[in-house]
JSON list of C-alpha atoms in Angstrom, two decimals:
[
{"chain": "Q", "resi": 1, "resn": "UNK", "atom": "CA", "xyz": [16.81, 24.55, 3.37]},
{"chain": "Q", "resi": 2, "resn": "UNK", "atom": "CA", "xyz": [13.49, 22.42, 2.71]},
{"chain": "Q", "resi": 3, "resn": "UNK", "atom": "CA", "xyz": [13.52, 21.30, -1.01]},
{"chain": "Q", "resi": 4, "resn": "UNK", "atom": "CA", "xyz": [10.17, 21.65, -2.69]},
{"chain": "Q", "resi": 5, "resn": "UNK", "atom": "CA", "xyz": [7.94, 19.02, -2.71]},
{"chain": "Q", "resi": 6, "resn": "UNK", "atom": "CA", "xyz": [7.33, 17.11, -5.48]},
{"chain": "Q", "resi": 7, "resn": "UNK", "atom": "CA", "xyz": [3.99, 17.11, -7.52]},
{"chain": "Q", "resi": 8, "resn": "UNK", "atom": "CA", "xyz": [1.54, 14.53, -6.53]},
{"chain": "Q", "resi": 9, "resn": "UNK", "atom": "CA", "xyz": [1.30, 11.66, -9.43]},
{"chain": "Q", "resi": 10, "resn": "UNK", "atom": "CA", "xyz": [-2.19, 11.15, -10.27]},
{"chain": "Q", "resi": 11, "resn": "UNK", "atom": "CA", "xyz": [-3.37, 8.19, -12.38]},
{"chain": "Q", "resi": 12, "resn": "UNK", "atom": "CA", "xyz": [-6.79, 9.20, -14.19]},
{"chain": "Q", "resi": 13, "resn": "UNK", "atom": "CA", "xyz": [-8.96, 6.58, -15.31]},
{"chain": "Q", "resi": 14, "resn": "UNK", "atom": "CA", "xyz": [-12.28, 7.33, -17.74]},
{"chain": "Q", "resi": 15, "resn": "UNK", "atom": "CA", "xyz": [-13.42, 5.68, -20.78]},
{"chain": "Q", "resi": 16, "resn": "UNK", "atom": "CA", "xyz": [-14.88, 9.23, -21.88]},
{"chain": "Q", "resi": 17, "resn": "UNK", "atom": "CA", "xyz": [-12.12, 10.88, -24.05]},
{"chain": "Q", "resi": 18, "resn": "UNK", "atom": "CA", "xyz": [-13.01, 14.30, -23.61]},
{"chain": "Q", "resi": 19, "resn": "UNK", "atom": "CA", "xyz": [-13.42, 14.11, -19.64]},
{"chain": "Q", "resi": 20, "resn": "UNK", "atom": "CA", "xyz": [-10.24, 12.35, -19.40]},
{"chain": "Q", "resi": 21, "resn": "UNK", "atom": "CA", "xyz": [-8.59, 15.39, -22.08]},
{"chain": "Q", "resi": 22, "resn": "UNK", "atom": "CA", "xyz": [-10.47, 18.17, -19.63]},
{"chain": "Q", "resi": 23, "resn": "UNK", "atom": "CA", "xyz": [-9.62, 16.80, -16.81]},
{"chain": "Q", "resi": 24, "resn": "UNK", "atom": "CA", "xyz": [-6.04, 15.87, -17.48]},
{"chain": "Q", "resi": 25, "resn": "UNK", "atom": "CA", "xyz": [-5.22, 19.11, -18.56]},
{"chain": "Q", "resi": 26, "resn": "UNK", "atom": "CA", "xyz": [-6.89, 21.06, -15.79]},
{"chain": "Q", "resi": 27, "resn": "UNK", "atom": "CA", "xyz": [-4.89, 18.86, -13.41]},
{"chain": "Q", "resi": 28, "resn": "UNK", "atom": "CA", "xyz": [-1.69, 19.23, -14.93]},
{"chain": "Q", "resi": 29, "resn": "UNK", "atom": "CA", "xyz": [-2.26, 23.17, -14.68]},
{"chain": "Q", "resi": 30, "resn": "UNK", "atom": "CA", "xyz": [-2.56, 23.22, -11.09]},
{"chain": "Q", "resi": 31, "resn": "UNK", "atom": "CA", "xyz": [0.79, 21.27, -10.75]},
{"chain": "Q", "resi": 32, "resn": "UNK", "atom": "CA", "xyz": [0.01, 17.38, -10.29]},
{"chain": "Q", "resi": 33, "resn": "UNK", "atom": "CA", "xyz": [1.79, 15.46, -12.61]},
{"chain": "Q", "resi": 34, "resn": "UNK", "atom": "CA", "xyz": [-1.19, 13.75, -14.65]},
{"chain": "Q", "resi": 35, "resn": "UNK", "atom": "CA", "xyz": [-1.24, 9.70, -16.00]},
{"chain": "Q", "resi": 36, "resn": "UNK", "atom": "CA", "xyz": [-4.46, 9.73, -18.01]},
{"chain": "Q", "resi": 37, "resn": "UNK", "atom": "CA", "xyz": [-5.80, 6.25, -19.27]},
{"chain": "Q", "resi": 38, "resn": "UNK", "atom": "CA", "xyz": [-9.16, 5.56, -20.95]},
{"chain": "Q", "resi": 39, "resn": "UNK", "atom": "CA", "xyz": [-9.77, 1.71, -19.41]},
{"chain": "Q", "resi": 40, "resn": "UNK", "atom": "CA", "xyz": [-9.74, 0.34, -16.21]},
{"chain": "Q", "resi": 41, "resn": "UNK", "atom": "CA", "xyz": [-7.35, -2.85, -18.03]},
{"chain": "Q", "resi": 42, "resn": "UNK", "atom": "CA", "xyz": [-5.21, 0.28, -18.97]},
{"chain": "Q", "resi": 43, "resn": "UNK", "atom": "CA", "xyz": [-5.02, 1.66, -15.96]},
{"chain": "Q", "resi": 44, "resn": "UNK", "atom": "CA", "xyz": [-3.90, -1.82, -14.34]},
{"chain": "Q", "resi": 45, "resn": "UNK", "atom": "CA", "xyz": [-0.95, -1.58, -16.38]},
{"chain": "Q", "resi": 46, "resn": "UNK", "atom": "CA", "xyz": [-0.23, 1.45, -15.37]},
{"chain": "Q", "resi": 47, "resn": "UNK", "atom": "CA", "xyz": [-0.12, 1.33, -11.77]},
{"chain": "Q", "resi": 48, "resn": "UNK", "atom": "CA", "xyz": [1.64, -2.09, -12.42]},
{"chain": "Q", "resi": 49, "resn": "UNK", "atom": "CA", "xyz": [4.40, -0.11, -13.88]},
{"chain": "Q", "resi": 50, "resn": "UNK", "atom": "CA", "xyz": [4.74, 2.85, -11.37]},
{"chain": "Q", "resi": 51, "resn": "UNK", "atom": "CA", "xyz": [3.56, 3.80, -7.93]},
{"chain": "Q", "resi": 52, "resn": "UNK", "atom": "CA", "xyz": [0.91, 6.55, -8.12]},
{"chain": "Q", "resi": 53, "resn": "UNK", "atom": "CA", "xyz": [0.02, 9.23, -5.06]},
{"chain": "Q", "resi": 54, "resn": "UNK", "atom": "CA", "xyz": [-4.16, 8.93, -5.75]},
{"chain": "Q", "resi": 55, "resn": "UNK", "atom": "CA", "xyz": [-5.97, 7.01, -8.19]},
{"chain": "Q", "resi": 56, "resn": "UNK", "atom": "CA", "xyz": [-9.20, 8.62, -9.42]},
{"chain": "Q", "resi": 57, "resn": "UNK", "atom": "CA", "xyz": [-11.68, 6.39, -11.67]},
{"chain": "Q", "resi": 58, "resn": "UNK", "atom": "CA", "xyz": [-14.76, 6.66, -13.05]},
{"chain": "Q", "resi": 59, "resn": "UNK", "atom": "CA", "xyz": [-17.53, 4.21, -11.49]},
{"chain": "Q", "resi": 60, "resn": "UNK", "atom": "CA", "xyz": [-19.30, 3.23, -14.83]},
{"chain": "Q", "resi": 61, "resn": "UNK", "atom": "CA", "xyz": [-16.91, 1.71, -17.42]},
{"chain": "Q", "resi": 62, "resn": "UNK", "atom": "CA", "xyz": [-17.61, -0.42, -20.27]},
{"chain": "Q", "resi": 63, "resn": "UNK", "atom": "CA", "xyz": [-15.75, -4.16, -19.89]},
{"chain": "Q", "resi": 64, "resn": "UNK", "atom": "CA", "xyz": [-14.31, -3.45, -16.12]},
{"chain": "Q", "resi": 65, "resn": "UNK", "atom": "CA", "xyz": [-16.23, -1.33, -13.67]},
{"chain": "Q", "resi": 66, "resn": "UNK", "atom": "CA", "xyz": [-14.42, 1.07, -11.06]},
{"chain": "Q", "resi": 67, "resn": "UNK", "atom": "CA", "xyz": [-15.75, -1.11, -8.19]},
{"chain": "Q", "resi": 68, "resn": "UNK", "atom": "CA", "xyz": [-13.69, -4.12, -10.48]},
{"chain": "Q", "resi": 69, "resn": "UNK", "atom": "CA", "xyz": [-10.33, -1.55, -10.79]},
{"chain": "Q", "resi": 70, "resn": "UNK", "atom": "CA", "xyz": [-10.24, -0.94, -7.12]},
{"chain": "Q", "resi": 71, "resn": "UNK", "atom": "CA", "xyz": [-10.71, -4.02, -6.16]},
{"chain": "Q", "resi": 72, "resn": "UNK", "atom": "CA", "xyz": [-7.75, -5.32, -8.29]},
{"chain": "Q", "resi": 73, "resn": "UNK", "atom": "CA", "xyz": [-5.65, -2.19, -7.34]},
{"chain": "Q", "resi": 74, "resn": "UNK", "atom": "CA", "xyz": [-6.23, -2.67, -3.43]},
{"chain": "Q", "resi": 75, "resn": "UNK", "atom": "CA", "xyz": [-4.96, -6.41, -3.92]},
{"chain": "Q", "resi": 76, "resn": "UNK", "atom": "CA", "xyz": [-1.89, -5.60, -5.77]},
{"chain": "Q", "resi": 77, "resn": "UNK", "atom": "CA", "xyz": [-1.24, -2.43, -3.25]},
{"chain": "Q", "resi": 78, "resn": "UNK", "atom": "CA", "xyz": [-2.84, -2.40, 0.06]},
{"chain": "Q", "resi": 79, "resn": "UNK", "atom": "CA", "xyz": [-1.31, 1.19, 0.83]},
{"chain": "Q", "resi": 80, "resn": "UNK", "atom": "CA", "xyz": [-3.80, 2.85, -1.72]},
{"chain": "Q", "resi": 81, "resn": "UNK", "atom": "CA", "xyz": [-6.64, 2.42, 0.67]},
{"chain": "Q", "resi": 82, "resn": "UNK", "atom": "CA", "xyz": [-7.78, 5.75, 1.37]},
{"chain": "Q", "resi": 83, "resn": "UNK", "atom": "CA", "xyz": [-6.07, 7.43, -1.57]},
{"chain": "Q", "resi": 84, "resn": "UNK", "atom": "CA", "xyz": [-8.32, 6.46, -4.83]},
{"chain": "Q", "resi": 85, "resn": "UNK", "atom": "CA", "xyz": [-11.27, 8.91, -5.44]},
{"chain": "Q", "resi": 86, "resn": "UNK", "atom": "CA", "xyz": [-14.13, 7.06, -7.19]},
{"chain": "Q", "resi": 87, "resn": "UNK", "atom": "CA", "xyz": [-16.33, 9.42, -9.40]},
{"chain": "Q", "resi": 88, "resn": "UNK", "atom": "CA", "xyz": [-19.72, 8.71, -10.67]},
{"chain": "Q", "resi": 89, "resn": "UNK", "atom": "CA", "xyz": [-23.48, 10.13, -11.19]},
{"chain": "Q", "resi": 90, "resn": "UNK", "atom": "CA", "xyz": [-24.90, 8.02, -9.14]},
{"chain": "Q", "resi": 91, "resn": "UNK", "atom": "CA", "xyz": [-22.99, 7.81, -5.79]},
{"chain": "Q", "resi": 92, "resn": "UNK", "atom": "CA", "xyz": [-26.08, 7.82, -3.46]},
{"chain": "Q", "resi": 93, "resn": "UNK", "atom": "CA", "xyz": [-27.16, 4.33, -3.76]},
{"chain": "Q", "resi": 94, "resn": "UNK", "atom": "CA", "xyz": [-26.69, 1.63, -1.19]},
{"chain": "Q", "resi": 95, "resn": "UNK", "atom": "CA", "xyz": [-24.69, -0.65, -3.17]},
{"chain": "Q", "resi": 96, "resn": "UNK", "atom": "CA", "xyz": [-21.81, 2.33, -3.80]},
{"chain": "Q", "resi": 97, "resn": "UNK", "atom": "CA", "xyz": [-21.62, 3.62, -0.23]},
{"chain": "Q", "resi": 98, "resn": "UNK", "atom": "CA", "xyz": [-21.08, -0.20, 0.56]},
{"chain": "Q", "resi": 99, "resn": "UNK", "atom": "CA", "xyz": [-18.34, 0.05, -1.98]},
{"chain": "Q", "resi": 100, "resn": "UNK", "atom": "CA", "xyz": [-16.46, 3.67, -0.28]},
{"chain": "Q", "resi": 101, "resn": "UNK", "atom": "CA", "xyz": [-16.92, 2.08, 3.40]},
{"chain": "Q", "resi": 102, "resn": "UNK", "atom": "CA", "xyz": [-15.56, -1.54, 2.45]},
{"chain": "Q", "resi": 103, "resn": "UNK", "atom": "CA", "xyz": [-12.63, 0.20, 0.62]},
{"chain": "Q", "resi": 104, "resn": "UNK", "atom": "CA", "xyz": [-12.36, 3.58, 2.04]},
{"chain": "Q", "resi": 105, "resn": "UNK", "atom": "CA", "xyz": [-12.07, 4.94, -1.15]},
{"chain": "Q", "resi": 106, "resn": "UNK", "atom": "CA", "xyz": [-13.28, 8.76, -1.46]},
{"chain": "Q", "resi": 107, "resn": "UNK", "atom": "CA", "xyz": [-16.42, 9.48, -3.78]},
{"chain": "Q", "resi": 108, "resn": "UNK", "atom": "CA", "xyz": [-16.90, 12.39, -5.73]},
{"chain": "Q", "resi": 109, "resn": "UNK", "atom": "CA", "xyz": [-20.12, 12.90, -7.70]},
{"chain": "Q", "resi": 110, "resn": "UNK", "atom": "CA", "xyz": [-20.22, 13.72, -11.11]},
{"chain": "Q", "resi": 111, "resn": "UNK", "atom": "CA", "xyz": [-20.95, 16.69, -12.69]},
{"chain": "Q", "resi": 112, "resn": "UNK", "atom": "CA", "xyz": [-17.73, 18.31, -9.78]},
{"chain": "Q", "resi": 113, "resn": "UNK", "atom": "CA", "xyz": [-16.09, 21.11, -10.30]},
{"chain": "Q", "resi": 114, "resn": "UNK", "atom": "CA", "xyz": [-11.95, 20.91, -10.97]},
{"chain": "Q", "resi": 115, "resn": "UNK", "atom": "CA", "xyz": [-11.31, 22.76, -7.46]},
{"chain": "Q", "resi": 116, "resn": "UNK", "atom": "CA", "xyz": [-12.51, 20.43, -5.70]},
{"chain": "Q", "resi": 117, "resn": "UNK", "atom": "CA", "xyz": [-11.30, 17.10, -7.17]},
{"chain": "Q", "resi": 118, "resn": "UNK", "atom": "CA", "xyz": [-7.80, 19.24, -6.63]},
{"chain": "Q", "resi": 119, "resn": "UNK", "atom": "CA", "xyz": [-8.73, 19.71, -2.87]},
{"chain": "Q", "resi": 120, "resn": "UNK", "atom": "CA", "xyz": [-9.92, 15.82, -2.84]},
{"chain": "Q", "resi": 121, "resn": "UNK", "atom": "CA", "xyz": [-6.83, 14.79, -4.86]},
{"chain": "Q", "resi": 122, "resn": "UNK", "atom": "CA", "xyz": [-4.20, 17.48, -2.20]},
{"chain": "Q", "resi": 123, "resn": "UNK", "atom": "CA", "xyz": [-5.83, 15.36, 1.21]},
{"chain": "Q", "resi": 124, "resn": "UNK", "atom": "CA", "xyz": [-5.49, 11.84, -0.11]},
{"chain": "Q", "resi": 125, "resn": "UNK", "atom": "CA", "xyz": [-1.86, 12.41, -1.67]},
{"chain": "Q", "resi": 126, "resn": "UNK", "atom": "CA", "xyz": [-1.17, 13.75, 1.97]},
{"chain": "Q", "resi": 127, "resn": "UNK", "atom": "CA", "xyz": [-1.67, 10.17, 3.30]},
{"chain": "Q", "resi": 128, "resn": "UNK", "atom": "CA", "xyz": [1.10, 9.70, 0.89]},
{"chain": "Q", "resi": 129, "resn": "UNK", "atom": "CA", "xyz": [3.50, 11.31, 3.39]},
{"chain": "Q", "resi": 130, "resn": "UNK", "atom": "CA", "xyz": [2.06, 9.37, 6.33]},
{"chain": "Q", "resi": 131, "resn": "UNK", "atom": "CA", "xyz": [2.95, 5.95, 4.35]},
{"chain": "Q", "resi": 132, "resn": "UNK", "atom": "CA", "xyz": [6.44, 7.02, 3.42]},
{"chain": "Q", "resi": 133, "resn": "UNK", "atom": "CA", "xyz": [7.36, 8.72, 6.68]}
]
């Protein structure tokens, strides 16, 4: 008898408080288990403190950018390549896309609907498996 899975851990980084309240609870309703922090210094400590399945952070933040956060992430933890989703407005400009190739990181633009961050969030927590098998 297989024993269910369990929920992907998702660390949720925007310095917008109502996005990050939205957001958190719409993910948490569709079964990931939700880390919501409203920094990308936050969010440091965070994955410093436990291993997350996908990282999703906002692109635009006030004293540390997401391009800063996943740098620093992908130094401290090489295996999240390919499993942080980096949201933003403005994801069609050459200095982003240079970001997602050099990282592999996943974009999503912003405004995106909650079904499909869940889809994007479902295929890089997959890689999860991969990494642990």
């Amino acid at each position: 008898m297989d024993l269910p899975a369990a929920p992907i851990s998702v660390l949720f980084v925007d310095d917008d408080a109502m996005v990050l309240s939205s957001i958190r609870r719409c993910l948490t309703r569709v079964g990931f288990n939700v880390t919501a922090v409203d920094s990308a210094e936050a969010a440091l400590v965070a994955a410093a403190n436990r291993r997350f399945d996908v990282v999703i952070t906002d692109h635009h933040m006030p004293t540390m950018t997401g391009a800063e956060l996943i740098d620093r992430l992908l130094a401290s933890d090489p295996s999240l390549r390919n499993r942080i989703i980096l949201t933003s407005g403005d994801l069609c400009n050459d200095k982003t896309e240079a970001l997602l190739a050099r990282t592999g990181c996943r974009g999503l633009q912003k405004p995106f609907q909650v079904a499909e961050l869940a889809l994007m969030i479902k295929s890089a927590g997959r890689t999860t498996d991969l990494i642990t098998a």
